[in-house]
Coordinates of C-alpha atoms and ligand atoms in Angstrom, one line a residue:
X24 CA 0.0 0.0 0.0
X25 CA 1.4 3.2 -0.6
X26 CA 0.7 6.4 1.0
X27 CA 2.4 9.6 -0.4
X28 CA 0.8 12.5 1.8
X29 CA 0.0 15.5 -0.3
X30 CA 2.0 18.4 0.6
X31 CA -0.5 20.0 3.8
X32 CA -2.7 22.8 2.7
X33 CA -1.8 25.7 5.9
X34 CA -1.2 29.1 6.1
X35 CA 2.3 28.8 5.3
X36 CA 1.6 26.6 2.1
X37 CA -1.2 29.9 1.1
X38 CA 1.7 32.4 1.9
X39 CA 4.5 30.4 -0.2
X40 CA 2.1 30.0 -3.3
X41 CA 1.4 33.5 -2.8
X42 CA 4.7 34.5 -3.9
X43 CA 5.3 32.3 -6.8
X44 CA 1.7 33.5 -8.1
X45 CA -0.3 30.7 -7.4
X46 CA 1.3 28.8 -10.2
X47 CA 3.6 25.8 -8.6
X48 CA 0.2 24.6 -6.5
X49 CA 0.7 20.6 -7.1
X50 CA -2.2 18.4 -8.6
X51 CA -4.8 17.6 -5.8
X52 CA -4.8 14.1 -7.6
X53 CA -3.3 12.2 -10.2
X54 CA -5.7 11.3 -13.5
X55 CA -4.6 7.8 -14.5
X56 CA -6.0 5.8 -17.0
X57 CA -7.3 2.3 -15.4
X58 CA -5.4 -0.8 -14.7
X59 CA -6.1 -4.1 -15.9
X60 CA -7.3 -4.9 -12.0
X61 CA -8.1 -3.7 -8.7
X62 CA -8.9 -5.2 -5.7
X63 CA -11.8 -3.1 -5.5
X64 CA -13.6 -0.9 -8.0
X65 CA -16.3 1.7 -6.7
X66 CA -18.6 3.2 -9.0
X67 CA -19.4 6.6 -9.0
X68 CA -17.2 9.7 -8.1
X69 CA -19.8 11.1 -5.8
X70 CA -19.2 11.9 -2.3
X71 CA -20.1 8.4 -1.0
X72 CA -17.9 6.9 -3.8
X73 CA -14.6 9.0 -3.4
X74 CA -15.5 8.8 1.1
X75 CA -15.7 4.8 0.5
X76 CA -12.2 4.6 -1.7
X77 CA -10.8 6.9 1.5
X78 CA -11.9 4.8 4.3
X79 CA -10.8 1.3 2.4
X80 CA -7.9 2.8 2.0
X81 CA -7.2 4.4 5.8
X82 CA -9.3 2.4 7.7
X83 CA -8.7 -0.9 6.2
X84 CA -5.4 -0.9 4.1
X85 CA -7.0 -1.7 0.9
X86 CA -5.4 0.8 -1.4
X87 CA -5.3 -1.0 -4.6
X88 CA -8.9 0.3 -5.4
X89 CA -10.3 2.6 -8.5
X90 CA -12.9 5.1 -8.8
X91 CA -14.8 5.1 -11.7
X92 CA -16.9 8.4 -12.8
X93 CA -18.5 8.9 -16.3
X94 CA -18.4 12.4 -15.4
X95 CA -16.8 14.5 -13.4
X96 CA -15.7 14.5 -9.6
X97 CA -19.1 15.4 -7.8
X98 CA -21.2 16.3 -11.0
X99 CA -24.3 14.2 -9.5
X100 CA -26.2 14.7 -6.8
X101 CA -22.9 16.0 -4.5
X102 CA -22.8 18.9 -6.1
X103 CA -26.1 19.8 -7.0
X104 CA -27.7 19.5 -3.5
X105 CA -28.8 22.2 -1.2
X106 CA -26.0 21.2 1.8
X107 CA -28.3 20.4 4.9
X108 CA -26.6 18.4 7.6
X109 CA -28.1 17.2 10.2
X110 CA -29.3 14.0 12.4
X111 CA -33.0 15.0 13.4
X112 CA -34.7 11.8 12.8
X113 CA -37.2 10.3 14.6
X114 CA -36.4 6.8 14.0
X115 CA -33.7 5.0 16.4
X116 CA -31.6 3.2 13.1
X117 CA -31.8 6.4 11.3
X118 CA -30.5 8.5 14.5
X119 CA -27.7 6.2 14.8
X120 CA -26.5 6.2 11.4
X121 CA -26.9 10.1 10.7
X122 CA -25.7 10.8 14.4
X123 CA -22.5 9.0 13.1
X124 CA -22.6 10.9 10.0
X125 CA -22.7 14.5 11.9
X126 CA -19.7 13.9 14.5
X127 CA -17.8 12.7 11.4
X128 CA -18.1 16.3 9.9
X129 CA -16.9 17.8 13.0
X130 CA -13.6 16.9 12.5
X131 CA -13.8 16.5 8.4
X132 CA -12.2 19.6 7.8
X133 CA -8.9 18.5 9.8
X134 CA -8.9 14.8 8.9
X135 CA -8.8 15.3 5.1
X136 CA -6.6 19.0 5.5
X137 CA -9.3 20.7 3.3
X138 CA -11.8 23.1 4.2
X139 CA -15.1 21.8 3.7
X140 CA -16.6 24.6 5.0
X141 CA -18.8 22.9 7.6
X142 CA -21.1 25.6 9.2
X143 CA -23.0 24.7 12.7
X144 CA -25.2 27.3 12.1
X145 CA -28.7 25.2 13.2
X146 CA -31.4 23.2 11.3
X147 CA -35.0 25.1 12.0
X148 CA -38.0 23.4 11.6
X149 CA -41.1 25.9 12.1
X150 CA -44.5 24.6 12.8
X151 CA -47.7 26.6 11.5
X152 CA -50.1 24.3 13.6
X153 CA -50.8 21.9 16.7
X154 CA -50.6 18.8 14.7
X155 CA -47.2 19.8 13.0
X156 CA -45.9 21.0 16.6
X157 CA -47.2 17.5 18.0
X158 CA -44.9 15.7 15.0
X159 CA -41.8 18.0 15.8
X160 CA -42.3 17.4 19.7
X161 CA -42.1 13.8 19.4
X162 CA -39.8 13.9 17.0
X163 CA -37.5 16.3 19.2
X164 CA -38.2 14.1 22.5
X165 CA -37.0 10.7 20.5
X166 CA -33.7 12.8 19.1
X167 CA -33.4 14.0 23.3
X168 CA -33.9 10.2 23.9
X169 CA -31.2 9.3 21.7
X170 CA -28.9 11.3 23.0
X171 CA -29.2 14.0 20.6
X172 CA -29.6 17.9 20.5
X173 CA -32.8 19.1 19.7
X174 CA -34.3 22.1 21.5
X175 CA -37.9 24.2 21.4
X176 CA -38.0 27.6 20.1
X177 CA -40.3 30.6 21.1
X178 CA -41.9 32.5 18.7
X179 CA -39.4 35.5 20.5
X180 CA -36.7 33.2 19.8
X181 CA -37.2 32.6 16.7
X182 CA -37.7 36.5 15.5
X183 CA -34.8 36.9 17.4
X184 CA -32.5 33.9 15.2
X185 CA -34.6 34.8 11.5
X186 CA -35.5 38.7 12.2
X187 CA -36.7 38.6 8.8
X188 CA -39.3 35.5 9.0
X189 CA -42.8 36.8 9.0
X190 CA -43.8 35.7 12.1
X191 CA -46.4 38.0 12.7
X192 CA -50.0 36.7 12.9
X193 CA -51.1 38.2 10.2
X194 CA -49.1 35.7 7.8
X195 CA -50.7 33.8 5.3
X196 CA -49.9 30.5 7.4
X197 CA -48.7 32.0 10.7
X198 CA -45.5 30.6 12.5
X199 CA -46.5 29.0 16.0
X200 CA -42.8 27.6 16.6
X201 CA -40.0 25.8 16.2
X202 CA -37.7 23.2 16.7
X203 CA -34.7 23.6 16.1
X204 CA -30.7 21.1 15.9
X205 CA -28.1 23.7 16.8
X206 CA -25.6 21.2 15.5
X207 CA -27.2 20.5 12.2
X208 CA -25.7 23.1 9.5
X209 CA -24.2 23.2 6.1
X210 CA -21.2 22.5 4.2
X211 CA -19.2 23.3 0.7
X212 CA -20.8 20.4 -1.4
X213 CA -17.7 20.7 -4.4
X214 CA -14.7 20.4 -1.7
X215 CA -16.1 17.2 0.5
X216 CA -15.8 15.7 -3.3
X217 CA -12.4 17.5 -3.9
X218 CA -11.2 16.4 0.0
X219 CA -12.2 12.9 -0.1
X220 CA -10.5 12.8 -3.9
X221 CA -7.1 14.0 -3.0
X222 CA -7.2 12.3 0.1
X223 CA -7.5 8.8 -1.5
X224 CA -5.3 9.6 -4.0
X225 CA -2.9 10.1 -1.5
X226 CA -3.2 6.7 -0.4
X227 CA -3.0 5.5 -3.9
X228 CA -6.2 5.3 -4.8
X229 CA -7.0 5.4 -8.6
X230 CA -9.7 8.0 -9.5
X231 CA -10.7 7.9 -13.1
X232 CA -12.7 10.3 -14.5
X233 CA -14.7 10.3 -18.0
X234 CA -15.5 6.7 -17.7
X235 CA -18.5 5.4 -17.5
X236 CA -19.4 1.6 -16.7
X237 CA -21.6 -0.1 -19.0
X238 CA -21.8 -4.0 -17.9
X239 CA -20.7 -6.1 -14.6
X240 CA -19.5 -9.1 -15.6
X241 CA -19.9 -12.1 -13.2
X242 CA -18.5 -15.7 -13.0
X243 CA -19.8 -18.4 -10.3
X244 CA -22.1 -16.1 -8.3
X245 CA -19.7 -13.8 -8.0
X246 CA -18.5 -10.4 -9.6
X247 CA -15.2 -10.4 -11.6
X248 CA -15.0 -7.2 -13.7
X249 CA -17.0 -3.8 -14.7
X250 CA -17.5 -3.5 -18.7
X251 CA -16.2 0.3 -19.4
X252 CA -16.0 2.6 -22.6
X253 CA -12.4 2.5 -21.4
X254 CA -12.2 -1.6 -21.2
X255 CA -12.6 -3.9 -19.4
X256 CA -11.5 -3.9 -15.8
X257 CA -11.6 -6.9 -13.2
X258 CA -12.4 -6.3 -9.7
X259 CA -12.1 -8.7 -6.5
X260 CA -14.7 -6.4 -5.1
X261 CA -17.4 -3.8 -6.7
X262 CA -19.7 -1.2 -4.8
X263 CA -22.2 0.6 -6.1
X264 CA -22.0 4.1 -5.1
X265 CA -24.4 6.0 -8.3
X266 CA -27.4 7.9 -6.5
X267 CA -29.8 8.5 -8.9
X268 CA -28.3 5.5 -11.3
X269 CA -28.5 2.8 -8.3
X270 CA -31.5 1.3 -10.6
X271 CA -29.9 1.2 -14.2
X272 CA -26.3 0.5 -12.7
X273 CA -27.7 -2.5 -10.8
X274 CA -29.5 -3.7 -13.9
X275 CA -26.0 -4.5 -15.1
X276 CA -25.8 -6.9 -12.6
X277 CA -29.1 -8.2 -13.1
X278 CA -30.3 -7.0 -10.1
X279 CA -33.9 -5.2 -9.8
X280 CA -33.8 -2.2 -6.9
X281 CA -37.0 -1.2 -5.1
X282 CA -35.8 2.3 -5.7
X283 CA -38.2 5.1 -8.6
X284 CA -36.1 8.0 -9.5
X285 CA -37.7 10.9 -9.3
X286 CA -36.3 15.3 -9.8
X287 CA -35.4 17.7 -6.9
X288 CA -34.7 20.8 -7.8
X289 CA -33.4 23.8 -6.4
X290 CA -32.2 27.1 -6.6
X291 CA -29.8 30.5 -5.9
X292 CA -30.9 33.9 -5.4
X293 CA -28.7 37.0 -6.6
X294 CA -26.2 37.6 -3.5
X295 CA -27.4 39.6 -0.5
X296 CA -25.8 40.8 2.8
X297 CA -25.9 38.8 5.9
X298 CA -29.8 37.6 5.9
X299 CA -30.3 34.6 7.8
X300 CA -27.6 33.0 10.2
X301 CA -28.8 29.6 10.3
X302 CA -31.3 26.7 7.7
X303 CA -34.7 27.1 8.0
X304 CA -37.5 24.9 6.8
X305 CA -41.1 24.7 6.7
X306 CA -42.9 20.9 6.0
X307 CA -46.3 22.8 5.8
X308 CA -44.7 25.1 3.1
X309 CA -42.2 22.3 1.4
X310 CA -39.7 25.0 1.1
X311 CA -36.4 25.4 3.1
X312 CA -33.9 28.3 2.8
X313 CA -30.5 29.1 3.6
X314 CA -27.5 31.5 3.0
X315 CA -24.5 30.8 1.2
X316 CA -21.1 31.9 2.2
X317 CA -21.4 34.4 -1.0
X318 CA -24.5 35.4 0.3
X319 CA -27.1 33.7 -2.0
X320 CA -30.0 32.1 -0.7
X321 CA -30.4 28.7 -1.3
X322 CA -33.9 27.6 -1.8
X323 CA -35.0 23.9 -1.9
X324 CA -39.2 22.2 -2.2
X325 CA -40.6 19.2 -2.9
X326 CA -40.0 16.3 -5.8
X327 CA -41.4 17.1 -9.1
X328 CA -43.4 14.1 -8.6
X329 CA -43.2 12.0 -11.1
X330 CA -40.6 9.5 -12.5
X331 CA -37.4 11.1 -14.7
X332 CA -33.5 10.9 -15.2
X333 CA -33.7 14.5 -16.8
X334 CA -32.1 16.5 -14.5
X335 CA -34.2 19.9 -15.1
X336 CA -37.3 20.3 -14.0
X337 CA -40.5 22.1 -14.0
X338 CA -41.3 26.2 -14.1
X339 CA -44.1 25.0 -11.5
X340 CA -42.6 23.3 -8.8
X341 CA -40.1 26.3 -8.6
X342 CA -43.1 28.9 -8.8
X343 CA -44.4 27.1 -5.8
X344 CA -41.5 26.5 -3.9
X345 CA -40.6 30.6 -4.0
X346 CA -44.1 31.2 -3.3
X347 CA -43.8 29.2 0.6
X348 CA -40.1 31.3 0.2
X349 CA -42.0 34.8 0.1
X350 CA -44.7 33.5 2.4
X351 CA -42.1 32.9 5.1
X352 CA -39.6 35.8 4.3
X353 CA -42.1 39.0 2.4
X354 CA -38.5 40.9 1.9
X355 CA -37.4 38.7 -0.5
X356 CA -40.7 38.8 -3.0
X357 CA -38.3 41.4 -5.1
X358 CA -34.9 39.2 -4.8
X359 CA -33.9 37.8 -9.1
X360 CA -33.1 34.4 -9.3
X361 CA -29.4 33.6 -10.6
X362 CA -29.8 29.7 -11.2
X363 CA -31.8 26.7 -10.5
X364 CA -31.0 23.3 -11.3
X365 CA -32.3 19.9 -10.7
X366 CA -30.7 16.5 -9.8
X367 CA -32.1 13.0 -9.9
X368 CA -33.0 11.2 -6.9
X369 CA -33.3 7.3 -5.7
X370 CA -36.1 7.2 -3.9
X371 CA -36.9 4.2 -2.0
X372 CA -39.9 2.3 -1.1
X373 CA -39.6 3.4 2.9
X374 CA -37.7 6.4 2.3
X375 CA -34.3 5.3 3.9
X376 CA -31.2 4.4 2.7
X377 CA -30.3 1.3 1.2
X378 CA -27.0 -0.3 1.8
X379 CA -25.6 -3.8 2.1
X380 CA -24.7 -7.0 0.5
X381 CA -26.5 -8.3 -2.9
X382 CA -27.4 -11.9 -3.6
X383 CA -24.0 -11.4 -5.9
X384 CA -21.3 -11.8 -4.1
X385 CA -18.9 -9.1 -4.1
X386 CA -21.6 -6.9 -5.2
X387 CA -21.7 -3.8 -2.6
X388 CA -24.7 -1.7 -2.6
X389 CA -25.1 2.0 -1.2
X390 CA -28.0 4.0 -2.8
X391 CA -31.5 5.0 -2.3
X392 CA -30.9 8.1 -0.1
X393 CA -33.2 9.8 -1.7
X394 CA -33.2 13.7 -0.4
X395 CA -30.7 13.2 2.1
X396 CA -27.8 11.5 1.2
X397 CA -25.2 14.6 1.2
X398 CA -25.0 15.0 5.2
X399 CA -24.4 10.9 5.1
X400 CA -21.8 11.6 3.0
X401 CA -19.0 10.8 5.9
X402 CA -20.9 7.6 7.2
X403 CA -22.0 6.4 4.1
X404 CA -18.1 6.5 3.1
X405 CA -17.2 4.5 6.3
X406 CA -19.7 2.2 6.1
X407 CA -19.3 1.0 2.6
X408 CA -15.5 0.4 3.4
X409 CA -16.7 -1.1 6.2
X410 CA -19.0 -3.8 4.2
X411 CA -16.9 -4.5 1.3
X412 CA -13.8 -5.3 3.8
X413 CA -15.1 -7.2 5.6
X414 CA -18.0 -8.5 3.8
X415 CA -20.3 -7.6 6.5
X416 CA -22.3 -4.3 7.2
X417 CA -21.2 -1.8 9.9
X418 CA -23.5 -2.1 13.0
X419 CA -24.8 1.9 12.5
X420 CA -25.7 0.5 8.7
X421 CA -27.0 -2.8 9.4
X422 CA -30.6 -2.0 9.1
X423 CA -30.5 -0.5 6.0
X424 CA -29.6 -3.7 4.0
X425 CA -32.1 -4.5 0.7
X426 CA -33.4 -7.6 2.3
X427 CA -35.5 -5.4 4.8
X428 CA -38.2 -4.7 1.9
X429 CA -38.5 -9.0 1.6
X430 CA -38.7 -9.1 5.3
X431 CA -40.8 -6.3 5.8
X432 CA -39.0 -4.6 8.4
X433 CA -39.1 -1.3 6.4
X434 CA -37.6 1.9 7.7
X435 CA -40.4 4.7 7.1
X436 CA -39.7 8.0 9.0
X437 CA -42.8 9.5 7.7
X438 CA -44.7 6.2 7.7
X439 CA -47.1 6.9 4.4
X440 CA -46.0 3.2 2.6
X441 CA -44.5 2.4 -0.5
X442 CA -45.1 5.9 -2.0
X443 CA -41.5 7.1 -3.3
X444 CA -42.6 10.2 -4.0
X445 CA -44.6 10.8 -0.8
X446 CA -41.7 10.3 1.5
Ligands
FAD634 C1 -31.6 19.6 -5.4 C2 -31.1 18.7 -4.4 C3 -31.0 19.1 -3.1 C4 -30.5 18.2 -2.1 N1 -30.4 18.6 -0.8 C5 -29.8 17.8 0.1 C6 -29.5 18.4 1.4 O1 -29.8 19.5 1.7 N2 -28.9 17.5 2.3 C7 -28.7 16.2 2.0 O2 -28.2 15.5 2.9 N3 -28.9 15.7 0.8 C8 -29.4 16.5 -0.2 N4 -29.6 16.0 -1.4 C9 -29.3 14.6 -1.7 C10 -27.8 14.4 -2.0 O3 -27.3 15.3 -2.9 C11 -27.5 13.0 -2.5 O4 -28.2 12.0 -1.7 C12 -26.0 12.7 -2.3 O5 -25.3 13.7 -2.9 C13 -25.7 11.4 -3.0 O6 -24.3 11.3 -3.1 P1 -23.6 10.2 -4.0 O7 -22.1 10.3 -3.9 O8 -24.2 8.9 -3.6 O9 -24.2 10.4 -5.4 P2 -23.7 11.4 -6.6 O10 -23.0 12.6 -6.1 O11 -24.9 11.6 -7.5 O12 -22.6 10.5 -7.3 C14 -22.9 9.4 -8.1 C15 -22.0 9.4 -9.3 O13 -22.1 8.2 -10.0 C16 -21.9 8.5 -11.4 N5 -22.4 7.5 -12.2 C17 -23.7 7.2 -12.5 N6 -23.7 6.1 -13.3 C18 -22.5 5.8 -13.6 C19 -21.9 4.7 -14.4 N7 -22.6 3.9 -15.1 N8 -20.5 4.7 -14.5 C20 -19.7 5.5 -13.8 N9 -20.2 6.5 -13.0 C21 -21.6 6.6 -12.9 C22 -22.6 9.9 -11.6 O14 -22.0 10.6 -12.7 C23 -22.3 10.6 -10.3 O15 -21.2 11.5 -10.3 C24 -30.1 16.9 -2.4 C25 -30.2 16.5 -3.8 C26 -30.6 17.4 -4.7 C27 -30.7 17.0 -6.2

């Protein structure tokens, strides 16, 4: 195994690059073409993908391993997303897992030596009536139960954390509360690709770009090599790591996911000065907004709601989504839109994740995260590694494996059945 450390990112490296113009930075990683073999080939140069090549390598000194992207480095869903971290779930195997997830961020930033830009600014969830407060409540009191942060807010509070929320009776839906994670935040979707990427190339991991994998080729049960427009490449090992693809990549293999995909879009606002300090959601509403570093806002809704691998969406679903936007926050009803974009989504049966062993052996599996999978990012990395070492799922991942939906011990946070697009 080799391990050639990249030379540190630090203020010293900033102030030598300075002088020579910013010209003698080195490569973050390397861009070889593929080998005839790896140990272990992960496919898909998402966050999950790249975190998964990281943690084989570190965790379990499995270096010999390639990343294959038919894109580029976080063109999916890692860097399309809105950013939300956080672990408020109600459920005890999904606290575990994304509780795992969150302390992994706290410390992302150091462990990889790139800023990620991981903000703790706090994931608020207002209510607009008793029923939604009752959902929150119980929701908050199973987090406090788990042994995670989750707090009431006032209506004062509130006004005093979002001075600009409408949170005056007189609102089209008016504001009763809130609950908010004061751990919960956001990070820089492009660099927790470009981190995990240079640090697994660091370790010697292969990450290769601009191919795309178009068959898995199996022998006795087993995997043996992916089928790419580059050639053919054999792998002890393969995992699955393609978000919205889980259910075409799998077909490769023969397999047949209970996973639709379905469009999420979102969208950026012209920059503005310092508007709202923390990420702030309405279910009622089914819109959420925050503020980027630059000072955007970044507005997110609900699906499109029905099946598609387009990646753009409708003129509706963003009317609506701004419209809960202005309903919550009247001073931005003059704000331009710079962009909005649209990424496709594996949506499950229960809603949860799915990840574990196939029937195939040496098939790995992560996928069906539906809306949530960038704040896994971290967990999802070590958990995969975790699986295709050893062959058996980490404890905070075991419940998530695909047999669940044969042996009906499904995973539904909001508990309204086998309705991807409902969850
Ligand atoms: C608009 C939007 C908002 C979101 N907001 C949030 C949020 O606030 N918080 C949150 O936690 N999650 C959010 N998500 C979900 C989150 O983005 C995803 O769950 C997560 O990024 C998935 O990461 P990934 O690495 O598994 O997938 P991806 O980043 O999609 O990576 C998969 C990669 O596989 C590649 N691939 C596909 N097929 C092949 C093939 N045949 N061969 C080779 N490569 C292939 C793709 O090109 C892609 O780069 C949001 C998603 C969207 C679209």
């Amino acid at each position: 195994m080799t391990f050639s450390p990249k030379k540190r990112y630090s203020i010293f490296s900033l102030a030598r690059n300075a002088l020579s113009y910013h010209e003698r930075w080195p490569e973050a990683w390397r861009s070889p073409s593929p080998n005839p073999a790896y140990d272990v080939v992960i496919i898909g140069g998402g966050g999950h993908g790249l975190a998964a090549a990281y943690y084989l390598a570190k965790n379990h000194g499995i270096a010999n391993v390639a990343v294959i992207e038919k894109g580029w480095l976080g063109g999916g869903n890692t860097g399309r997303n809105t950013t939300i971290i956080r672990s408020n779930y109600l459920l005890e195997e999904s606290q575990v897992f994304f509780e795992h997830s969150l302390k992994l961020w706290e410390s992302l930033s150091q462990e990889l030596n790139f800023n990620v830009m991981f903000s703790q600014r706090g994931v608020v969830n207002v209510y607009h009536s008793p029923q939604e407060m009752e959902a929150l409540t119980r929701r908050q009191n199973a987090m406090r139960l788990g042994g995670i942060d989750a707090e009431t807010l006032t209506l004062g509070e509130l006004k005093a954390m979002a001075p600009s929320l409408d949170c005056s009776p007189q609102a089209r839906f008016p504001i009763q509360g809130a609950v908010i994670q004061r751990r919960g935040g956001v990070a820089r979707h492009d660099a927790v690709a470009w981190g995990y990427a240079r640090a697994a190339d660091s370790w010697g991991v292969d990450i290769i770009q601009n191919c795309e994998v178009t068959g898995i080729e199996r022998a006795g049960g087993r995997v043996v090599a992916v089928e790419t427009n580059r050639g053919r490449i054999a792998a002890g090992k393969i995992g699955i790591a393609v978000a919205g693809h889980s259910g075409q990549v799998a077909r490769l293999a023969g397999l047949r996911l209970p996973i639709e995909t379905h469009l999420l879009q979102a969208m950026v606002s012209e920059p503005v000065k310092p508007f709202l300090s923390c990420s702030l959601s309405s279910g009622l509403l089914h819109v959420y907004v925050n503020q980027s570093d630059k000072g955007e806002l970044v507005i997110g809704g609900q699906l499109d709601g029905y099946n598609s691998y387009s990646q753009r969406g409708n003129f509706s679903t963003i009317e609506q989504t701004l419209a809960g936007a202005v309903a919550l926050f009247p001073a931005i009803s003059r704000l331009r839109l710079m962009r909005a974009w649209a990424g496709i989504m594996d949506m499950t049966m229960d809603g949860s994740p799915i990840m574990g062993k196939t029937d195939i052996g040496g098939l790995y599996l992560d996928g069906g995260w539906c809306y949530g999978g960038f704040k896994a990012t971290p967990a999802a990395g070590w958990c995969l590694a975790h699986l295709i070492a050893n062959d058996e799922p980490h404890p905070a991942a075991a419940p998530f494996s695909l047999s669940r939906f044969g042996d009906g011990r499904v995973i539904s946070e909001r508990g309204v059945g086998p309705k991807p697009n409902a969850h």
